[in-house]
């Protein structure tokens, strides 16, 4: 192997062999093109902890339209981050990805996981020329799975049996690579339910207060994109003496617009004493703790409904939903955010009228293997690694971390002046 100057010393680089403390490790590459993928891959990496036979390394693909801040985010994990030009000239024992972006350029068996609720998305394609009402197949399209006549991934993790049937329709040659494992994110949410009181305390929810989680995915049809004035209404209409409001925004919003701009847009909301969660983590704990969620067609709203949390859905996002999709069905059962009526009243009505039985089907659409994702995912990982699973560590879906809201827009300014 010809190694160019500037390569990072790491297992798999023969010029680093004499420096290794542990020899013979299988090398697992984690490909993180955007923060959304990274947050899902972090759950998978928990299943590999404690295995001395493995060396985990990370990379951010070099792309013409790269996302801002992703490398900084990945470096914050504390792992070895390899430059992309080095990655494409090495071979790995396993490649973990939660996106199909650039994985065809990496040498090694690729295992692809969803980075939202399942592989088949509810959102219509954002590309020009796609008409509203056409069902989206994002995540399982042939153009993603097949490159130069070959199926790229060695493994595709599906959350539901219906996705396997969808795969048979759009790309039958990829079916042998697929395995239905359920949804690791949903399983962690369920495992977090016993800690609801601790999450509420961490979010600053005082006794007697109602916790409302406001969630927006990305796109011009999202809650933030389609109804930006709503956040000013929250500041004015949900008083802090009765409500604790916590907002979770999709990582793509932060990456595309920047942290400063996001906080600037929400300055009135933050100055009113409401909270904003960082993009890396926190939304899951907030959903578990919530009394109600106001959201759009993003994954957060679906997960909230699957847990039995009352949801109110943005009206703007309806035009961006595929007909017959999971979020379209959820919208048909849920109250819609009405600009002409007080937000306080709409929240109280949603909580009072909520019927768990009416929403019980949502969890069944999120996963076909409830509670089993950790075991099934790890089994597939070690199968591709050609290693026996560690007997001493039983794979379980653990609770999510305590949430840490971001500092307010003007925090510290008064003291400095």
Short mmCIF file of N, CA and C in Angstrom, two decimals, residues 109-263:
data_model
loop_
_atom_site.label_atom_id
_atom_site.label_comp_id
_atom_site.label_asym_id
_atom_site.label_seq_id
_atom_site.Cartn_x
_atom_site.Cartn_y
_atom_site.Cartn_z
N UNK A 109 -17.47 -4.22 4.06
CA UNK A 109 -18.92 -4.45 4.13
C UNK A 109 -19.63 -3.28 4.81
N UNK A 110 -20.62 -2.72 4.13
CA UNK A 110 -21.33 -1.54 4.62
C UNK A 110 -22.67 -1.96 5.22
N UNK A 111 -22.93 -1.50 6.44
CA UNK A 111 -24.21 -1.73 7.10
C UNK A 111 -24.92 -0.39 7.25
N UNK A 112 -26.10 -0.27 6.64
CA UNK A 112 -26.83 0.99 6.62
C UNK A 112 -28.05 0.92 7.53
N UNK A 113 -28.16 1.93 8.38
CA UNK A 113 -29.29 2.06 9.31
C UNK A 113 -30.13 3.26 8.92
N UNK A 114 -31.41 3.29 9.26
CA UNK A 114 -32.21 4.51 9.05
C UNK A 114 -31.70 5.63 9.94
N UNK A 115 -32.00 6.88 9.55
CA UNK A 115 -31.71 8.00 10.45
C UNK A 115 -32.97 8.78 10.81
N UNK A 116 -34.10 8.11 10.69
CA UNK A 116 -35.38 8.69 11.09
C UNK A 116 -36.33 7.56 11.45
N UNK A 117 -37.63 7.82 11.35
CA UNK A 117 -38.61 6.75 11.59
C UNK A 117 -38.65 5.87 10.35
N UNK A 118 -37.88 4.80 10.37
CA UNK A 118 -37.86 3.87 9.25
C UNK A 118 -37.08 4.38 8.05
N UNK A 119 -36.98 3.51 7.06
CA UNK A 119 -36.26 3.84 5.83
C UNK A 119 -37.14 4.59 4.83
N UNK A 120 -38.43 4.25 4.77
CA UNK A 120 -39.33 4.89 3.82
C UNK A 120 -39.87 6.17 4.46
N UNK A 121 -39.58 7.30 3.86
CA UNK A 121 -39.92 8.58 4.46
C UNK A 121 -41.33 9.02 4.14
N UNK A 122 -41.88 9.82 5.05
CA UNK A 122 -43.21 10.38 4.83
C UNK A 122 -43.15 11.67 4.02
N UNK A 123 -41.98 12.33 4.04
CA UNK A 123 -41.84 13.59 3.34
C UNK A 123 -41.70 13.35 1.84
N UNK A 124 -42.31 14.22 1.04
CA UNK A 124 -42.14 14.15 -0.40
C UNK A 124 -40.72 14.55 -0.76
N UNK A 125 -40.27 14.12 -1.93
CA UNK A 125 -38.92 14.45 -2.36
C UNK A 125 -38.73 15.95 -2.48
N UNK A 126 -37.61 16.49 -1.95
CA UNK A 126 -37.38 17.93 -2.05
C UNK A 126 -36.89 18.36 -3.42
N UNK A 127 -36.60 17.42 -4.31
CA UNK A 127 -36.02 17.78 -5.60
C UNK A 127 -37.06 18.42 -6.51
N UNK A 128 -36.60 19.33 -7.36
CA UNK A 128 -37.49 20.02 -8.30
C UNK A 128 -38.15 19.01 -9.23
N UNK A 129 -39.39 19.30 -9.56
CA UNK A 129 -40.10 18.46 -10.52
C UNK A 129 -40.93 17.37 -9.89
N UNK A 130 -40.78 17.12 -8.59
CA UNK A 130 -41.59 16.11 -7.92
C UNK A 130 -42.92 16.74 -7.54
N UNK A 131 -43.99 16.14 -7.94
CA UNK A 131 -45.31 16.69 -7.70
C UNK A 131 -45.84 16.28 -6.33
N UNK A 132 -46.58 17.17 -5.73
CA UNK A 132 -47.20 16.84 -4.45
C UNK A 132 -48.20 15.70 -4.64
N UNK A 133 -48.23 14.82 -3.65
CA UNK A 133 -49.13 13.68 -3.70
C UNK A 133 -48.48 12.41 -4.19
N UNK A 134 -47.24 12.49 -4.67
CA UNK A 134 -46.53 11.30 -5.12
C UNK A 134 -45.85 10.66 -3.92
N UNK A 135 -46.06 9.41 -3.72
CA UNK A 135 -45.51 8.75 -2.54
C UNK A 135 -43.99 8.71 -2.59
N UNK A 136 -43.37 9.10 -1.48
CA UNK A 136 -41.91 9.11 -1.42
C UNK A 136 -41.38 7.71 -1.18
N UNK A 137 -40.22 7.40 -1.78
CA UNK A 137 -39.56 6.13 -1.51
C UNK A 137 -38.15 6.40 -1.00
N UNK A 138 -37.92 7.61 -0.52
CA UNK A 138 -36.59 7.99 -0.04
C UNK A 138 -36.11 6.99 0.99
N UNK A 139 -34.87 6.55 0.81
CA UNK A 139 -34.28 5.60 1.75
C UNK A 139 -34.23 4.19 1.22
N UNK A 140 -35.11 3.85 0.30
CA UNK A 140 -35.11 2.49 -0.25
C UNK A 140 -35.16 2.50 -1.79
N UNK A 141 -34.82 3.62 -2.39
CA UNK A 141 -34.82 3.69 -3.84
C UNK A 141 -33.65 2.94 -4.45
N UNK A 142 -33.86 2.38 -5.63
CA UNK A 142 -32.80 1.66 -6.33
C UNK A 142 -31.57 2.54 -6.54
N UNK A 143 -31.80 3.84 -6.79
CA UNK A 143 -30.67 4.74 -7.06
C UNK A 143 -29.75 4.89 -5.85
N UNK A 144 -30.27 4.58 -4.67
CA UNK A 144 -29.46 4.63 -3.45
C UNK A 144 -28.76 3.31 -3.17
N UNK A 145 -29.42 2.23 -3.47
CA UNK A 145 -28.93 0.90 -3.11
C UNK A 145 -27.96 0.31 -4.12
N UNK A 146 -28.12 0.67 -5.39
CA UNK A 146 -27.34 0.05 -6.46
C UNK A 146 -26.43 1.08 -7.10
N UNK A 147 -25.18 0.72 -7.28
CA UNK A 147 -24.21 1.60 -7.94
C UNK A 147 -23.37 0.76 -8.90
N UNK A 148 -23.31 1.18 -10.16
CA UNK A 148 -22.55 0.46 -11.18
C UNK A 148 -22.96 -1.02 -11.28
N UNK A 149 -24.25 -1.24 -11.13
CA UNK A 149 -24.78 -2.59 -11.30
C UNK A 149 -24.66 -3.50 -10.10
N UNK A 150 -24.16 -3.01 -8.97
CA UNK A 150 -24.02 -3.86 -7.78
C UNK A 150 -24.74 -3.23 -6.60
N UNK A 151 -25.26 -4.08 -5.74
CA UNK A 151 -25.87 -3.60 -4.49
C UNK A 151 -24.75 -3.19 -3.55
N UNK A 152 -24.74 -1.94 -3.14
CA UNK A 152 -23.64 -1.41 -2.34
C UNK A 152 -23.61 -1.95 -0.92
N UNK A 153 -24.70 -1.85 -0.15
CA UNK A 153 -24.62 -2.30 1.25
C UNK A 153 -24.58 -3.82 1.37
N UNK A 154 -23.79 -4.29 2.32
CA UNK A 154 -23.81 -5.71 2.66
C UNK A 154 -24.93 -6.00 3.64
N UNK A 155 -25.44 -4.96 4.28
CA UNK A 155 -26.55 -5.11 5.21
C UNK A 155 -27.39 -3.86 5.25
N UNK A 156 -28.70 -4.02 5.29
CA UNK A 156 -29.64 -2.91 5.41
C UNK A 156 -30.55 -3.21 6.59
N UNK A 157 -30.57 -2.32 7.58
CA UNK A 157 -31.39 -2.51 8.77
C UNK A 157 -32.76 -1.87 8.54
N UNK A 158 -33.80 -2.66 8.64
CA UNK A 158 -35.16 -2.18 8.46
C UNK A 158 -35.90 -2.21 9.79
N UNK A 159 -36.82 -1.30 9.96
CA UNK A 159 -37.55 -1.22 11.22
C UNK A 159 -38.85 -2.01 11.20
N UNK A 160 -39.38 -2.30 10.00
CA UNK A 160 -40.72 -2.86 9.92
C UNK A 160 -40.82 -3.86 8.77
N UNK A 161 -41.68 -4.87 8.95
CA UNK A 161 -41.90 -5.86 7.90
C UNK A 161 -42.41 -5.22 6.61
N UNK A 162 -43.18 -4.14 6.74
CA UNK A 162 -43.70 -3.46 5.55
C UNK A 162 -42.56 -2.88 4.71
N UNK A 163 -41.47 -2.50 5.34
CA UNK A 163 -40.33 -1.99 4.58
C UNK A 163 -39.67 -3.08 3.75
N UNK A 164 -39.66 -4.28 4.29
CA UNK A 164 -39.11 -5.40 3.53
C UNK A 164 -39.94 -5.65 2.28
N UNK A 165 -41.24 -5.56 2.41
CA UNK A 165 -42.11 -5.73 1.24
C UNK A 165 -41.90 -4.60 0.25
N UNK A 166 -41.69 -3.40 0.76
CA UNK A 166 -41.41 -2.26 -0.13
C UNK A 166 -40.10 -2.48 -0.88
N UNK A 167 -39.11 -3.02 -0.19
CA UNK A 167 -37.83 -3.30 -0.82
C UNK A 167 -37.98 -4.33 -1.93
N UNK A 168 -38.82 -5.32 -1.74
CA UNK A 168 -39.05 -6.32 -2.79
C UNK A 168 -39.59 -5.66 -4.05
N UNK A 169 -40.35 -4.60 -3.89
CA UNK A 169 -40.94 -3.91 -5.04
C UNK A 169 -39.91 -3.06 -5.77
N UNK A 170 -39.12 -2.29 -5.03
CA UNK A 170 -38.26 -1.29 -5.67
C UNK A 170 -36.87 -1.80 -6.00
N UNK A 171 -36.38 -2.80 -5.25
CA UNK A 171 -35.02 -3.29 -5.49
C UNK A 171 -34.89 -4.72 -4.98
N UNK A 172 -35.47 -5.68 -5.68
CA UNK A 172 -35.50 -7.07 -5.18
C UNK A 172 -34.12 -7.66 -4.98
N UNK A 173 -33.12 -7.23 -5.74
CA UNK A 173 -31.78 -7.81 -5.58
C UNK A 173 -31.13 -7.41 -4.26
N UNK A 174 -31.68 -6.39 -3.57
CA UNK A 174 -31.14 -5.97 -2.28
C UNK A 174 -31.78 -6.70 -1.11
N UNK A 175 -32.83 -7.46 -1.37
CA UNK A 175 -33.55 -8.14 -0.29
C UNK A 175 -32.65 -9.06 0.54
N UNK A 176 -31.73 -9.83 -0.08
CA UNK A 176 -30.88 -10.70 0.74
C UNK A 176 -30.01 -9.95 1.76
N UNK A 177 -29.78 -8.68 1.54
CA UNK A 177 -28.95 -7.91 2.48
C UNK A 177 -29.77 -7.36 3.65
N UNK A 178 -31.09 -7.38 3.54
CA UNK A 178 -31.94 -6.70 4.51
C UNK A 178 -32.33 -7.60 5.67
N UNK A 179 -32.48 -6.99 6.83
CA UNK A 179 -32.97 -7.70 8.00
C UNK A 179 -33.85 -6.74 8.79
N UNK A 180 -35.02 -7.21 9.21
CA UNK A 180 -35.92 -6.39 10.02
C UNK A 180 -35.49 -6.50 11.48
N UNK A 181 -35.05 -5.38 12.05
CA UNK A 181 -34.50 -5.39 13.41
C UNK A 181 -35.35 -4.57 14.39
N UNK A 182 -36.32 -3.83 13.87
CA UNK A 182 -37.04 -2.91 14.74
C UNK A 182 -36.35 -1.56 14.79
N UNK A 183 -36.72 -0.74 15.76
CA UNK A 183 -36.26 0.64 15.84
C UNK A 183 -35.49 0.87 17.15
N UNK A 184 -34.16 0.97 17.10
CA UNK A 184 -33.39 1.19 18.32
C UNK A 184 -33.77 2.47 19.05
N UNK A 185 -34.10 3.53 18.29
CA UNK A 185 -34.48 4.80 18.91
C UNK A 185 -35.78 4.65 19.70
N UNK A 186 -36.76 4.01 19.10
CA UNK A 186 -38.03 3.81 19.80
C UNK A 186 -37.83 2.95 21.06
N UNK A 187 -37.03 1.92 20.95
CA UNK A 187 -36.79 1.06 22.12
C UNK A 187 -36.13 1.84 23.25
N UNK A 188 -35.24 2.77 22.91
CA UNK A 188 -34.61 3.58 23.95
C UNK A 188 -35.62 4.54 24.58
N UNK A 189 -36.53 5.05 23.77
CA UNK A 189 -37.59 5.90 24.32
C UNK A 189 -38.44 5.13 25.33
N UNK A 190 -38.82 3.92 24.97
CA UNK A 190 -39.63 3.10 25.87
C UNK A 190 -38.85 2.79 27.15
N UNK A 191 -37.56 2.49 27.00
CA UNK A 191 -36.72 2.21 28.17
C UNK A 191 -36.56 3.43 29.07
N UNK A 192 -36.81 4.61 28.53
CA UNK A 192 -36.65 5.85 29.28
C UNK A 192 -37.90 6.25 30.07
N UNK A 193 -39.03 5.62 29.80
CA UNK A 193 -40.28 6.02 30.42
C UNK A 193 -40.24 6.01 31.95
N UNK A 194 -39.57 5.04 32.59
CA UNK A 194 -39.54 5.06 34.06
C UNK A 194 -38.80 6.28 34.64
N UNK A 195 -38.06 7.01 33.80
CA UNK A 195 -37.25 8.13 34.28
C UNK A 195 -37.89 9.48 33.92
N UNK A 196 -39.18 9.44 33.62
CA UNK A 196 -39.87 10.65 33.19
C UNK A 196 -39.72 11.79 34.20
N UNK A 197 -39.86 11.50 35.47
CA UNK A 197 -39.77 12.55 36.49
C UNK A 197 -38.38 13.18 36.51
N UNK A 198 -37.35 12.38 36.32
CA UNK A 198 -35.98 12.91 36.32
C UNK A 198 -35.76 13.81 35.10
N UNK A 199 -36.32 13.43 33.97
CA UNK A 199 -36.19 14.27 32.78
C UNK A 199 -36.91 15.60 32.98
N UNK A 200 -38.08 15.56 33.58
CA UNK A 200 -38.83 16.80 33.82
C UNK A 200 -38.05 17.73 34.75
N UNK A 201 -37.44 17.16 35.76
CA UNK A 201 -36.64 17.96 36.68
C UNK A 201 -35.45 18.60 35.94
N UNK A 202 -34.78 17.81 35.09
CA UNK A 202 -33.64 18.33 34.34
C UNK A 202 -34.04 19.44 33.38
N UNK A 203 -35.28 19.39 32.91
CA UNK A 203 -35.77 20.42 31.98
C UNK A 203 -36.35 21.63 32.70
N UNK A 204 -36.32 21.60 34.02
CA UNK A 204 -36.80 22.75 34.78
C UNK A 204 -38.31 22.85 34.88
N UNK A 205 -38.99 21.71 34.85
CA UNK A 205 -40.45 21.71 34.94
C UNK A 205 -40.85 21.72 36.42
N UNK A 206 -41.40 22.82 36.88
CA UNK A 206 -41.81 22.94 38.27
C UNK A 206 -43.14 22.23 38.49
N UNK A 207 -43.41 21.92 39.74
CA UNK A 207 -44.66 21.22 40.08
C UNK A 207 -45.86 22.04 39.63
N UNK A 208 -46.79 21.37 38.98
CA UNK A 208 -48.00 22.04 38.52
C UNK A 208 -47.88 22.65 37.14
N UNK A 209 -46.67 22.65 36.56
CA UNK A 209 -46.49 23.21 35.22
C UNK A 209 -46.76 22.15 34.15
N UNK A 210 -47.22 22.58 33.01
CA UNK A 210 -47.44 21.72 31.86
C UNK A 210 -46.23 21.84 30.93
N UNK A 211 -45.64 20.70 30.59
CA UNK A 211 -44.48 20.70 29.69
C UNK A 211 -44.94 20.50 28.25
N UNK A 212 -44.70 21.50 27.43
CA UNK A 212 -45.01 21.45 26.00
C UNK A 212 -43.70 21.40 25.23
N UNK A 213 -43.54 20.39 24.41
CA UNK A 213 -42.37 20.28 23.54
C UNK A 213 -42.78 20.72 22.15
N UNK A 214 -42.06 21.70 21.62
CA UNK A 214 -42.29 22.19 20.27
C UNK A 214 -41.19 21.63 19.38
N UNK A 215 -41.57 20.94 18.32
CA UNK A 215 -40.59 20.29 17.45
C UNK A 215 -40.77 20.74 16.01
N UNK A 216 -39.64 21.01 15.36
CA UNK A 216 -39.68 21.34 13.94
C UNK A 216 -38.61 20.55 13.21
N UNK A 217 -39.01 19.89 12.13
CA UNK A 217 -38.04 19.30 11.22
C UNK A 217 -37.52 20.39 10.31
N UNK A 218 -36.70 20.04 9.34
CA UNK A 218 -36.19 21.02 8.39
C UNK A 218 -37.16 21.16 7.22
N UNK A 219 -36.91 22.10 6.35
CA UNK A 219 -37.62 22.37 5.10
C UNK A 219 -38.55 23.57 5.25
N UNK A 220 -38.90 24.17 4.13
CA UNK A 220 -39.76 25.35 4.12
C UNK A 220 -41.17 25.02 4.55
N UNK A 221 -41.53 23.74 4.57
CA UNK A 221 -42.87 23.34 4.99
C UNK A 221 -42.91 22.88 6.44
N UNK A 222 -41.82 22.98 7.14
CA UNK A 222 -41.78 22.57 8.55
C UNK A 222 -42.47 23.62 9.41
N UNK A 223 -42.56 23.35 10.71
CA UNK A 223 -43.16 24.32 11.63
C UNK A 223 -42.37 25.62 11.63
N UNK A 224 -41.05 25.54 11.72
CA UNK A 224 -40.22 26.74 11.71
C UNK A 224 -40.22 27.41 10.34
N UNK A 225 -40.20 26.61 9.28
CA UNK A 225 -40.15 27.17 7.94
C UNK A 225 -41.48 27.71 7.46
N UNK A 226 -42.57 27.01 7.78
CA UNK A 226 -43.88 27.39 7.27
C UNK A 226 -44.67 28.28 8.19
N UNK A 227 -44.39 28.23 9.51
CA UNK A 227 -45.13 29.04 10.48
C UNK A 227 -44.17 29.67 11.49
N UNK A 228 -43.19 30.44 11.02
CA UNK A 228 -42.16 30.97 11.92
C UNK A 228 -42.70 31.89 13.00
N UNK A 229 -43.84 32.55 12.72
CA UNK A 229 -44.43 33.45 13.70
C UNK A 229 -44.98 32.70 14.92
N UNK A 230 -45.10 31.38 14.80
CA UNK A 230 -45.65 30.60 15.90
C UNK A 230 -44.80 30.73 17.16
N UNK A 231 -43.50 30.83 17.01
CA UNK A 231 -42.63 30.88 18.18
C UNK A 231 -42.82 32.18 18.96
N UNK A 232 -43.13 33.26 18.27
CA UNK A 232 -43.46 34.50 18.98
C UNK A 232 -44.79 34.35 19.71
N UNK A 233 -45.72 33.61 19.11
CA UNK A 233 -47.00 33.36 19.77
C UNK A 233 -46.80 32.53 21.05
N UNK A 234 -45.91 31.55 20.98
CA UNK A 234 -45.63 30.75 22.18
C UNK A 234 -45.12 31.64 23.30
N UNK A 235 -44.21 32.56 22.94
CA UNK A 235 -43.65 33.45 23.95
C UNK A 235 -44.73 34.30 24.62
N UNK A 236 -45.75 34.67 23.85
CA UNK A 236 -46.78 35.56 24.36
C UNK A 236 -47.94 34.82 25.01
N UNK A 237 -48.23 33.59 24.54
CA UNK A 237 -49.48 32.92 24.92
C UNK A 237 -49.32 31.74 25.87
N UNK A 238 -48.10 31.30 26.11
CA UNK A 238 -47.88 30.21 27.07
C UNK A 238 -47.04 30.75 28.22
N UNK A 239 -47.66 31.35 29.21
CA UNK A 239 -46.92 32.01 30.30
C UNK A 239 -46.11 31.03 31.14
N UNK A 240 -44.94 31.50 31.59
CA UNK A 240 -44.01 30.65 32.32
C UNK A 240 -44.53 30.22 33.68
N UNK A 241 -45.56 30.92 34.21
CA UNK A 241 -46.09 30.50 35.51
C UNK A 241 -46.99 29.28 35.41
N UNK A 242 -47.35 28.90 34.16
CA UNK A 242 -48.18 27.71 33.97
C UNK A 242 -47.57 26.69 33.01
N UNK A 243 -46.62 27.13 32.21
CA UNK A 243 -46.04 26.25 31.19
C UNK A 243 -44.52 26.27 31.24
N UNK A 244 -43.97 25.13 30.91
CA UNK A 244 -42.54 25.05 30.56
C UNK A 244 -42.52 24.61 29.10
N UNK A 245 -41.95 25.40 28.23
CA UNK A 245 -41.91 25.10 26.80
C UNK A 245 -40.46 24.81 26.40
N UNK A 246 -40.27 23.70 25.73
CA UNK A 246 -38.94 23.28 25.28
C UNK A 246 -39.01 23.01 23.78
N UNK A 247 -38.09 23.59 23.03
CA UNK A 247 -38.09 23.43 21.58
C UNK A 247 -36.94 22.56 21.12
N UNK A 248 -37.24 21.64 20.21
CA UNK A 248 -36.24 20.77 19.59
C UNK A 248 -36.30 20.98 18.08
N UNK A 249 -35.18 21.39 17.48
CA UNK A 249 -35.11 21.63 16.05
C UNK A 249 -34.22 20.59 15.38
N UNK A 250 -34.60 20.20 14.17
CA UNK A 250 -33.85 19.19 13.42
C UNK A 250 -32.39 19.64 13.25
N UNK A 251 -31.44 18.70 13.37
CA UNK A 251 -30.02 19.06 13.20
C UNK A 251 -29.71 19.77 11.89
N UNK A 252 -30.44 19.47 10.81
CA UNK A 252 -30.18 20.14 9.54
C UNK A 252 -30.41 21.65 9.63
N UNK A 253 -31.33 22.07 10.48
CA UNK A 253 -31.58 23.51 10.65
C UNK A 253 -30.34 24.17 11.23
N UNK A 254 -29.78 23.54 12.25
CA UNK A 254 -28.57 24.08 12.88
C UNK A 254 -27.39 24.08 11.90
N UNK A 255 -27.24 22.99 11.16
CA UNK A 255 -26.10 22.88 10.25
C UNK A 255 -26.18 23.89 9.11
N UNK A 256 -27.37 24.08 8.57
CA UNK A 256 -27.51 24.95 7.40
C UNK A 256 -27.51 26.43 7.77
N UNK A 257 -28.15 26.77 8.89
CA UNK A 257 -28.31 28.18 9.24
C UNK A 257 -27.34 28.65 10.34
N UNK A 258 -26.83 27.71 11.15
CA UNK A 258 -25.89 28.08 12.19
C UNK A 258 -26.55 28.34 13.53
N UNK A 259 -25.82 28.03 14.60
CA UNK A 259 -26.35 28.17 15.95
C UNK A 259 -26.71 29.61 16.27
N UNK A 260 -25.83 30.54 15.88
CA UNK A 260 -26.12 31.95 16.19
C UNK A 260 -27.43 32.38 15.56
N UNK A 261 -27.63 32.02 14.29
CA UNK A 261 -28.85 32.45 13.60
C UNK A 261 -30.09 31.81 14.20
N UNK A 262 -30.01 30.55 14.56
CA UNK A 262 -31.17 29.88 15.17
C UNK A 262 -31.56 30.58 16.46
N UNK A 263 -30.58 30.84 17.30
CA UNK A 263 -30.89 31.50 18.58
C UNK A 263 -31.37 32.93 18.37
#
